[in-house]
PDB file of C-alpha atoms and ligand atoms in Angstrom:
ATOM      1  CA  MET A 972      16.094 -18.922  -6.909  1.00  0.00           C
ATOM      2  CA  ARG A 973      18.339 -19.505  -9.962  1.00  0.00           C
ATOM      3  CA  LYS A 974      19.632 -16.306 -11.609  1.00  0.00           C
ATOM      4  CA  SER A 975      19.273 -17.719 -15.109  1.00  0.00           C
ATOM      5  CA  ALA A 976      15.592 -18.667 -14.713  1.00  0.00           C
ATOM      6  CA  LYS A 977      13.052 -15.982 -15.624  1.00  0.00           C
ATOM      7  CA  ARG A 978      12.504 -14.275 -12.338  1.00  0.00           C
ATOM      8  CA  PRO A 979       8.904 -13.911 -11.085  1.00  0.00           C
ATOM      9  CA  CYS A 980       7.808 -10.312 -10.743  1.00  0.00           C
ATOM     10  CA  LEU A 981       6.536  -8.857  -7.489  1.00  0.00           C
ATOM     11  CA  LEU A 982       4.713  -5.532  -7.647  1.00  0.00           C
ATOM     12  CA  VAL A 983       4.524  -3.398  -4.496  1.00  0.00           C
ATOM     13  CA  ALA A 984       2.651  -0.145  -3.953  1.00  0.00           C
ATOM     14  CA  ALA A 985       3.978   1.821  -0.975  1.00  0.00           C
ATOM     15  CA  GLY A 986       3.879   5.157   0.787  1.00  0.00           C
ATOM     16  CA  PRO A 987       1.184   7.784   1.099  1.00  0.00           C
ATOM     17  CA  THR A 988      -0.565   9.606  -1.694  1.00  0.00           C
ATOM     18  CA  ARG A 989      -1.032  13.351  -1.904  1.00  0.00           C
ATOM     19  CA  GLU A 990      -4.234  14.887  -3.111  1.00  0.00           C
ATOM     20  CA  ARG A 991      -3.781  18.457  -4.236  1.00  0.00           C
ATOM     21  CA  ILE A 992      -5.938  21.289  -3.004  1.00  0.00           C
ATOM     22  CA  ASP A 993      -3.990  23.988  -4.839  1.00  0.00           C
ATOM     23  CA  PRO A 994      -0.366  24.381  -6.037  1.00  0.00           C
ATOM     24  CA  VAL A 995       0.977  24.620  -2.458  1.00  0.00           C
ATOM     25  CA  ARG A 996      -1.392  22.447  -0.384  1.00  0.00           C
ATOM     26  CA  PHE A 997      -2.519  18.848  -0.272  1.00  0.00           C
ATOM     27  CA  ILE A 998      -4.214  16.270   1.943  1.00  0.00           C
ATOM     28  CA  SER A 999      -2.253  13.160   2.873  1.00  0.00           C
ATOM     29  CA  ASN A1000      -1.460  10.908   5.861  1.00  0.00           C
ATOM     30  CA  TYR A1001       1.412   9.888   8.147  1.00  0.00           C
ATOM     31  CA  SER A1002       2.624   6.899   6.105  1.00  0.00           C
ATOM     32  CA  THR A1003       6.413   6.802   5.636  1.00  0.00           C
ATOM     33  CA  GLY A1004       6.397   3.899   3.159  1.00  0.00           C
ATOM     34  CA  THR A1005       8.840   1.863   5.272  1.00  0.00           C
ATOM     35  CA  PHE A1006       6.888  -1.413   5.286  1.00  0.00           C
ATOM     36  CA  GLY A1007       6.339  -1.463   1.528  1.00  0.00           C
ATOM     37  CA  TYR A1008       9.981  -0.590   0.858  1.00  0.00           C
ATOM     38  CA  GLU A1009      11.116  -3.405   3.172  1.00  0.00           C
ATOM     39  CA  ILE A1010       8.884  -5.830   1.257  1.00  0.00           C
ATOM     40  CA  ALA A1011      10.428  -4.634  -2.014  1.00  0.00           C
ATOM     41  CA  LYS A1012      13.949  -5.080  -0.587  1.00  0.00           C
ATOM     42  CA  ALA A1013      13.189  -8.525   0.867  1.00  0.00           C
ATOM     43  CA  ALA A1014      11.731  -9.664  -2.455  1.00  0.00           C
ATOM     44  CA  LYS A1015      14.789  -8.382  -4.297  1.00  0.00           C
ATOM     45  CA  ARG A1016      17.061 -10.324  -1.905  1.00  0.00           C
ATOM     46  CA  ARG A1017      15.029 -13.451  -2.675  1.00  0.00           C
ATOM     47  CA  GLY A1018      15.632 -13.052  -6.397  1.00  0.00           C
ATOM     48  CA  TYR A1019      12.336 -11.549  -7.576  1.00  0.00           C
ATOM     49  CA  SER A1020      12.194  -8.912 -10.235  1.00  0.00           C
ATOM     50  CA  VAL A1021      10.609  -6.070  -8.237  1.00  0.00           C
ATOM     51  CA  VAL A1022       8.540  -3.086  -9.322  1.00  0.00           C
ATOM     52  CA  LEU A1023       7.853  -0.527  -6.602  1.00  0.00           C
ATOM     53  CA  VAL A1024       5.154   2.075  -7.191  1.00  0.00           C
ATOM     54  CA  SER A1025       5.875   4.691  -4.567  1.00  0.00           C
ATOM     55  CA  GLY A1026       4.007   7.695  -3.267  1.00  0.00           C
ATOM     56  CA  PRO A1027       6.115  10.602  -1.932  1.00  0.00           C
ATOM     57  CA  THR A1028       8.579   9.362   0.704  1.00  0.00           C
ATOM     58  CA  TYR A1029      12.024  10.303   2.014  1.00  0.00           C
ATOM     59  CA  LEU A1030      13.283   6.730   1.737  1.00  0.00           C
ATOM     60  CA  LYS A1031      16.247   5.713  -0.368  1.00  0.00           C
ATOM     61  CA  GLU A1032      15.318   3.869  -3.543  1.00  0.00           C
ATOM     62  CA  PRO A1033      16.189   0.178  -3.093  1.00  0.00           C
ATOM     63  CA  ARG A1034      18.973  -0.969  -5.411  1.00  0.00           C
ATOM     64  CA  GLY A1035      18.046  -3.172  -8.307  1.00  0.00           C
ATOM     65  CA  VAL A1036      14.337  -2.369  -7.991  1.00  0.00           C
ATOM     66  CA  LYS A1037      12.348  -0.561 -10.663  1.00  0.00           C
ATOM     67  CA  VAL A1038      10.837   2.439  -8.863  1.00  0.00           C
ATOM     68  CA  ILE A1039       7.912   4.363 -10.314  1.00  0.00           C
ATOM     69  CA  ARG A1040       7.204   7.574  -8.416  1.00  0.00           C
ATOM     70  CA  VAL A1041       3.663   8.861  -8.189  1.00  0.00           C
ATOM     71  CA  GLU A1042       1.872  11.534  -6.256  1.00  0.00           C
ATOM     72  CA  SER A1043      -1.910  11.059  -6.142  1.00  0.00           C
ATOM     73  CA  ALA A1044      -4.134   8.004  -5.728  1.00  0.00           C
ATOM     74  CA  ARG A1045      -5.170   8.348  -9.353  1.00  0.00           C
ATOM     75  CA  ASP A1046      -1.508   8.324 -10.497  1.00  0.00           C
ATOM     76  CA  MET A1047      -0.860   5.311  -8.275  1.00  0.00           C
ATOM     77  CA  LYS A1048      -3.810   3.371  -9.650  1.00  0.00           C
ATOM     78  CA  ARG A1049      -2.705   4.102 -13.221  1.00  0.00           C
ATOM     79  CA  ALA A1050       0.874   2.950 -12.533  1.00  0.00           C
ATOM     80  CA  VAL A1051      -0.218  -0.212 -10.685  1.00  0.00           C
ATOM     81  CA  MET A1052      -2.677  -1.224 -13.409  1.00  0.00           C
ATOM     82  CA  ARG A1053      -0.042  -0.633 -16.088  1.00  0.00           C
ATOM     83  CA  GLN A1054       2.484  -2.875 -14.291  1.00  0.00           C
ATOM     84  CA  LEU A1055      -0.056  -5.537 -13.318  1.00  0.00           C
ATOM     85  CA  PRO A1056       0.232  -7.796 -16.409  1.00  0.00           C
ATOM     86  CA  ARG A1057       3.861  -8.677 -15.599  1.00  0.00           C
ATOM     87  CA  ALA A1058       3.296  -9.325 -11.882  1.00  0.00           C
ATOM     88  CA  LYS A1059       2.768 -12.739 -10.324  1.00  0.00           C
ATOM     89  CA  THR A1060       2.497 -11.359  -6.797  1.00  0.00           C
ATOM     90  CA  VAL A1061       1.042  -7.987  -5.813  1.00  0.00           C
ATOM     91  CA  VAL A1062       1.311  -6.277  -2.434  1.00  0.00           C
ATOM     92  CA  ILE A1063      -0.706  -3.093  -1.977  1.00  0.00           C
ATOM     93  CA  ALA A1064       0.975  -1.620   1.098  1.00  0.00           C
ATOM     94  CA  ALA A1065       0.276   2.006   0.194  1.00  0.00           C
ATOM     95  CA  ALA A1066      -1.684   4.364   2.405  1.00  0.00           C
ATOM     96  CA  VAL A1067      -3.898   5.456  -0.459  1.00  0.00           C
ATOM     97  CA  SER A1068      -5.898   8.538   0.363  1.00  0.00           C
ATOM     98  CA  ASP A1069      -9.557   7.552   0.438  1.00  0.00           C
ATOM     99  CA  TRP A1070     -10.604  10.991  -0.814  1.00  0.00           C
ATOM    100  CA  ARG A1071      -9.395  13.833  -2.994  1.00  0.00           C
ATOM    101  CA  PRO A1072     -10.665  17.392  -3.266  1.00  0.00           C
ATOM    102  CA  ARG A1073     -13.386  17.596  -5.922  1.00  0.00           C
ATOM    103  CA  PHE A1074     -11.609  20.587  -7.463  1.00  0.00           C
ATOM    104  CA  GLU A1075      -7.887  21.367  -7.593  1.00  0.00           C
ATOM    105  CA  ALA A1076      -7.366  25.127  -7.678  1.00  0.00           C
ATOM    106  CA  LYS A1077      -4.854  26.144 -10.322  1.00  0.00           C
ATOM    107  CA  ARG A1078      -3.835  29.183  -8.270  1.00  0.00           C
ATOM    108  CA  LYS A1079      -3.038  29.457  -4.582  1.00  0.00           C
ATOM    109  CA  ILE A1080      -6.248  29.892  -2.610  1.00  0.00           C
ATOM    110  CA  LYS A1081      -6.061  33.189  -0.743  1.00  0.00           C
ATOM    111  CA  LYS A1082      -7.175  33.583   2.856  1.00  0.00           C
ATOM    112  CA  GLY A1083     -10.044  35.792   3.862  1.00  0.00           C
ATOM    113  CA  ALA A1084     -13.357  36.067   2.080  1.00  0.00           C
ATOM    114  CA  GLY A1085     -15.277  34.026   4.664  1.00  0.00           C
ATOM    115  CA  LYS A1086     -15.671  30.342   5.419  1.00  0.00           C
ATOM    116  CA  LYS A1087     -13.831  27.749   3.303  1.00  0.00           C
ATOM    117  CA  VAL A1088     -15.389  24.340   2.684  1.00  0.00           C
ATOM    118  CA  LEU A1089     -13.349  21.554   1.094  1.00  0.00           C
ATOM    119  CA  GLU A1090     -15.497  19.182  -0.910  1.00  0.00           C
ATOM    120  CA  LEU A1091     -14.064  15.659  -1.168  1.00  0.00           C
ATOM    121  CA  VAL A1092     -14.814  12.800  -3.545  1.00  0.00           C
ATOM    122  CA  GLU A1093     -13.821   9.184  -3.022  1.00  0.00           C
ATOM    123  CA  ASN A1094     -10.804   7.691  -4.793  1.00  0.00           C
ATOM    124  CA  ASP A1095     -10.994   4.260  -6.423  1.00  0.00           C
ATOM    125  CA  ASP A1096      -9.807   1.378  -4.293  1.00  0.00           C
ATOM    126  CA  ILE A1097      -6.622   0.076  -5.901  1.00  0.00           C
ATOM    127  CA  LEU A1098      -6.536  -3.213  -3.966  1.00  0.00           C
ATOM    128  CA  SER A1099     -10.119  -3.985  -5.061  1.00  0.00           C
ATOM    129  CA  GLU A1100      -9.274  -3.215  -8.678  1.00  0.00           C
ATOM    130  CA  VAL A1101      -6.299  -5.587  -8.494  1.00  0.00           C
ATOM    131  CA  GLY A1102      -8.445  -8.193  -6.676  1.00  0.00           C
ATOM    132  CA  ASN A1103     -10.997  -7.988  -9.495  1.00  0.00           C
ATOM    133  CA  ARG A1104      -8.309  -8.740 -12.083  1.00  0.00           C
ATOM    134  CA  LYS A1105      -6.493 -11.430 -10.142  1.00  0.00           C
ATOM    135  CA  ARG A1106      -6.172 -14.177 -12.787  1.00  0.00           C
ATOM    136  CA  GLY A1107      -3.911 -16.533 -10.855  1.00  0.00           C
ATOM    137  CA  ARG A1108      -1.935 -13.819  -9.108  1.00  0.00           C
ATOM    138  CA  VAL A1109      -1.359 -13.787  -5.376  1.00  0.00           C
ATOM    139  CA  VAL A1110      -2.658 -10.500  -3.968  1.00  0.00           C
ATOM    140  CA  ALA A1111      -1.994  -9.054  -0.525  1.00  0.00           C
ATOM    141  CA  GLY A1112      -3.194  -5.895   1.170  1.00  0.00           C
ATOM    142  CA  PHE A1113      -3.007  -4.216   4.524  1.00  0.00           C
ATOM    143  CA  ALA A1114      -5.632  -3.165   7.039  1.00  0.00           C
ATOM    144  CA  LEU A1115      -4.988  -0.304   9.393  1.00  0.00           C
ATOM    145  CA  GLU A1116      -7.512  -0.223  12.201  1.00  0.00           C
ATOM    146  CA  THR A1117      -8.113   1.586  15.440  1.00  0.00           C
ATOM    147  CA  GLU A1118     -10.707  -0.979  16.610  1.00  0.00           C
ATOM    148  CA  ASN A1119     -12.141  -4.439  15.778  1.00  0.00           C
ATOM    149  CA  LEU A1120      -8.845  -5.317  14.097  1.00  0.00           C
ATOM    150  CA  GLU A1121      -9.501  -8.858  12.944  1.00  0.00           C
ATOM    151  CA  ARG A1122     -13.177  -8.428  12.056  1.00  0.00           C
ATOM    152  CA  ASN A1123     -12.451  -5.375   9.898  1.00  0.00           C
ATOM    153  CA  ALA A1124      -9.384  -7.001   8.353  1.00  0.00           C
ATOM    154  CA  LEU A1125     -11.363 -10.111   7.386  1.00  0.00           C
ATOM    155  CA  ARG A1126     -14.085  -7.929   5.875  1.00  0.00           C
ATOM    156  CA  LYS A1127     -11.477  -6.101   3.765  1.00  0.00           C
ATOM    157  CA  LEU A1128      -9.905  -9.388   2.678  1.00  0.00           C
ATOM    158  CA  LEU A1129     -13.267 -10.658   1.400  1.00  0.00           C
ATOM    159  CA  GLN A1130     -14.549  -7.392  -0.059  1.00  0.00           C
ATOM    160  CA  LYS A1131     -11.329  -6.708  -1.949  1.00  0.00           C
ATOM    161  CA  ASN A1132     -10.810 -10.326  -3.082  1.00  0.00           C
ATOM    162  CA  ALA A1133      -7.307 -10.473  -1.578  1.00  0.00           C
ATOM    163  CA  ASP A1134      -5.491 -13.684  -0.635  1.00  0.00           C
ATOM    164  CA  LEU A1135      -3.777 -12.228   2.399  1.00  0.00           C
ATOM    165  CA  ILE A1136      -4.361  -9.224   4.650  1.00  0.00           C
ATOM    166  CA  ILE A1137      -1.732  -7.883   7.005  1.00  0.00           C
ATOM    167  CA  ALA A1138      -3.556  -6.148   9.822  1.00  0.00           C
ATOM    168  CA  ASN A1139      -2.061  -3.497  12.107  1.00  0.00           C
ATOM    169  CA  ARG A1140      -3.715  -1.768  14.994  1.00  0.00           C
ATOM    170  CA  LEU A1141      -3.018   1.909  15.232  1.00  0.00           C
ATOM    171  CA  GLY A1142      -2.198   2.802  18.792  1.00  0.00           C
ATOM    172  CA  ASP A1143      -0.519  -0.230  20.337  1.00  0.00           C
ATOM    173  CA  SER A1144       2.672  -0.012  18.268  1.00  0.00           C
ATOM    174  CA  SER A1145       4.563   2.396  16.091  1.00  0.00           C
ATOM    175  CA  ILE A1146       3.077   1.492  12.759  1.00  0.00           C
ATOM    176  CA  PHE A1147       4.291   4.701  11.127  1.00  0.00           C
ATOM    177  CA  GLY A1148       8.056   4.831  10.680  1.00  0.00           C
ATOM    178  CA  ASP A1149      10.735   2.269  11.421  1.00  0.00           C
ATOM    179  CA  GLY A1150      10.057   1.138  14.981  1.00  0.00           C
ATOM    180  CA  ARG A1151       9.033  -2.372  15.998  1.00  0.00           C
ATOM    181  CA  THR A1152       5.460  -3.378  15.421  1.00  0.00           C
ATOM    182  CA  SER A1153       3.037  -6.300  15.584  1.00  0.00           C
ATOM    183  CA  VAL A1154       0.723  -7.590  12.883  1.00  0.00           C
ATOM    184  CA  VAL A1155      -1.863 -10.290  12.348  1.00  0.00           C
ATOM    185  CA  MET A1156      -1.857 -11.956   8.938  1.00  0.00           C
ATOM    186  CA  ILE A1157      -5.145 -13.481   7.800  1.00  0.00           C
ATOM    187  CA  ASP A1158      -5.413 -15.524   4.627  1.00  0.00           C
ATOM    188  CA  LYS A1159      -8.420 -16.273   2.448  1.00  0.00           C
ATOM    189  CA  TRP A1160      -8.952 -19.622   4.183  1.00  0.00           C
ATOM    190  CA  GLY A1161      -9.214 -17.890   7.536  1.00  0.00           C
ATOM    191  CA  ASN A1162      -5.768 -18.986   8.793  1.00  0.00           C
ATOM    192  CA  ARG A1163      -4.407 -16.453  11.178  1.00  0.00           C
ATOM    193  CA  THR A1164      -0.770 -15.782  12.075  1.00  0.00           C
ATOM    194  CA  SER A1165       0.152 -13.297  14.754  1.00  0.00           C
ATOM    195  CA  VAL A1166       3.669 -11.828  14.680  1.00  0.00           C
ATOM    196  CA  ARG A1167       4.631  -9.593  17.568  1.00  0.00           C
ATOM    197  CA  ASN A1168       7.223  -6.908  18.202  1.00  0.00           C
ATOM    198  CA  ARG A1169       9.371  -7.228  15.082  1.00  0.00           C
ATOM    199  CA  THR A1170      11.168  -4.742  12.902  1.00  0.00           C
ATOM    200  CA  LYS A1171       9.570  -4.061   9.555  1.00  0.00           C
ATOM    201  CA  ARG A1172      12.508  -5.758   7.889  1.00  0.00           C
ATOM    202  CA  GLU A1173      11.722  -8.938   9.836  1.00  0.00           C
ATOM    203  CA  LEU A1174       7.998  -8.603   9.175  1.00  0.00           C
ATOM    204  CA  ALA A1175       8.606  -8.120   5.444  1.00  0.00           C
ATOM    205  CA  SER A1176      10.336 -11.480   5.401  1.00  0.00           C
ATOM    206  CA  ASN A1177       7.396 -13.054   7.291  1.00  0.00           C
ATOM    207  CA  VAL A1178       4.983 -11.600   4.734  1.00  0.00           C
ATOM    208  CA  LEU A1179       6.983 -13.061   1.838  1.00  0.00           C
ATOM    209  CA  ASP A1180       7.081 -16.464   3.550  1.00  0.00           C
ATOM    210  CA  ARG A1181       3.277 -16.393   3.742  1.00  0.00           C
ATOM    211  CA  LEU A1182       2.933 -15.276   0.126  1.00  0.00           C
ATOM    212  CA  GLU A1183       5.281 -17.976  -1.088  1.00  0.00           C
ATOM    213  CA  ALA A1184       3.200 -20.613   0.707  1.00  0.00           C
ATOM    214  CA  PHE A1185       0.264 -19.933  -1.680  1.00  0.00           C
TER     215      PHE A1185
HETATM  216  N1  CTP B 635      -6.515   0.715  -0.394  1.00  0.00           N
HETATM  217  C1  CTP B 635      -6.469   0.891  -1.766  1.00  0.00           C
HETATM  218  N2  CTP B 635      -7.096   1.984  -2.320  1.00  0.00           N
HETATM  219  C2  CTP B 635      -7.767   2.850  -1.550  1.00  0.00           C
HETATM  220  C3  CTP B 635      -7.823   2.670  -0.128  1.00  0.00           C
HETATM  221  C4  CTP B 635      -7.176   1.571   0.401  1.00  0.00           C
HETATM  222  O1  CTP B 635      -5.856   0.089  -2.465  1.00  0.00           O
HETATM  223  N3  CTP B 635      -8.374   3.893  -2.129  1.00  0.00           N
HETATM  224  C5  CTP B 635      -5.852  -0.486   0.150  1.00  0.00           C
HETATM  225  C6  CTP B 635      -4.712  -0.195   1.128  1.00  0.00           C
HETATM  226  O2  CTP B 635      -3.499  -0.068   0.428  1.00  0.00           O
HETATM  227  C7  CTP B 635      -4.734  -1.445   1.990  1.00  0.00           C
HETATM  228  C8  CTP B 635      -6.213  -1.829   2.012  1.00  0.00           C
HETATM  229  O3  CTP B 635      -6.798  -1.214   0.885  1.00  0.00           O
HETATM  230  O4  CTP B 635      -4.009  -2.496   1.366  1.00  0.00           O
HETATM  231  C9  CTP B 635      -6.944  -1.400   3.255  1.00  0.00           C
HETATM  232  O5  CTP B 635      -6.733  -0.024   3.480  1.00  0.00           O
HETATM  233  P1  CTP B 635      -7.290   0.699   4.791  1.00  0.00           P
HETATM  234  O6  CTP B 635      -6.852   2.116   4.774  1.00  0.00           O
HETATM  235  O7  CTP B 635      -6.982  -0.144   5.997  1.00  0.00           O
HETATM  236  O8  CTP B 635      -8.857   0.598   4.634  1.00  0.00           O
HETATM  237  P2  CTP B 635      -9.907   1.218   3.654  1.00  0.00           P
HETATM  238  O9  CTP B 635     -10.259   0.189   2.639  1.00  0.00           O
HETATM  239  O10 CTP B 635      -9.444   2.536   3.134  1.00  0.00           O
HETATM  240  O11 CTP B 635     -11.177   1.376   4.605  1.00  0.00           O
HETATM  241  P3  CTP B 635     -11.373   2.303   5.907  1.00  0.00           P
HETATM  242  O12 CTP B 635     -10.589   3.574   5.638  1.00  0.00           O
HETATM  243  O13 CTP B 635     -12.841   2.516   5.940  1.00  0.00           O
HETATM  244  O14 CTP B 635     -10.856   1.514   7.079  1.00  0.00           O
END
């Protein structure tokens, strides 16, 4: 890609979100953010202008990438929607928490005083929101499944109006962290590409190849 040409913008959301219970506790998940960061880095190497909306991770910020740090799913949605107008390609690789506590206690909840029940409410689905405002953009998401990998992934692709879904099965590879893993990519026409036993850096490049083919 020529440096002087206006560079297309790729927006990536990566990492987990944290949903606060009180000032010292939260609910979250095991996501490290590695895959999304590798996609951001690969896109940067290919000459895109890259915006990375990142939940809390220990990863180093990729050089030359605009990084917007967020904590909760609501923060992430706000940041993604704000950056959306400039993006031509969007990859929602974040492990967005599906729920948040209905109430966030302003003070530390003390132990004792009987049974504690945590009431949860559902967070908005960021990929669906992006899918609903697609307007010529190419939109990709992930599907993390413990069973019925391809059926569930295809359902998510259609329900969320994505162009491409990258499906991982939890259990047969180290999807969390930086080990090797396998994915199946399914596009909106039903084409299916299986990529086995690759590093996330390699897979990120495969994902960009697929996105660029649109
Ligand atoms: N996703 C999202 N917002 C959410 C939940 C998920 O944008 N509130 C996105 C993820 O980033 C991923 C895709 O939706 O790109 C699928 O996420 P996944 O966790 O596999 O599935 P869910 O839609 O949350 O459904 P379920 O938990 O029932 O499998």
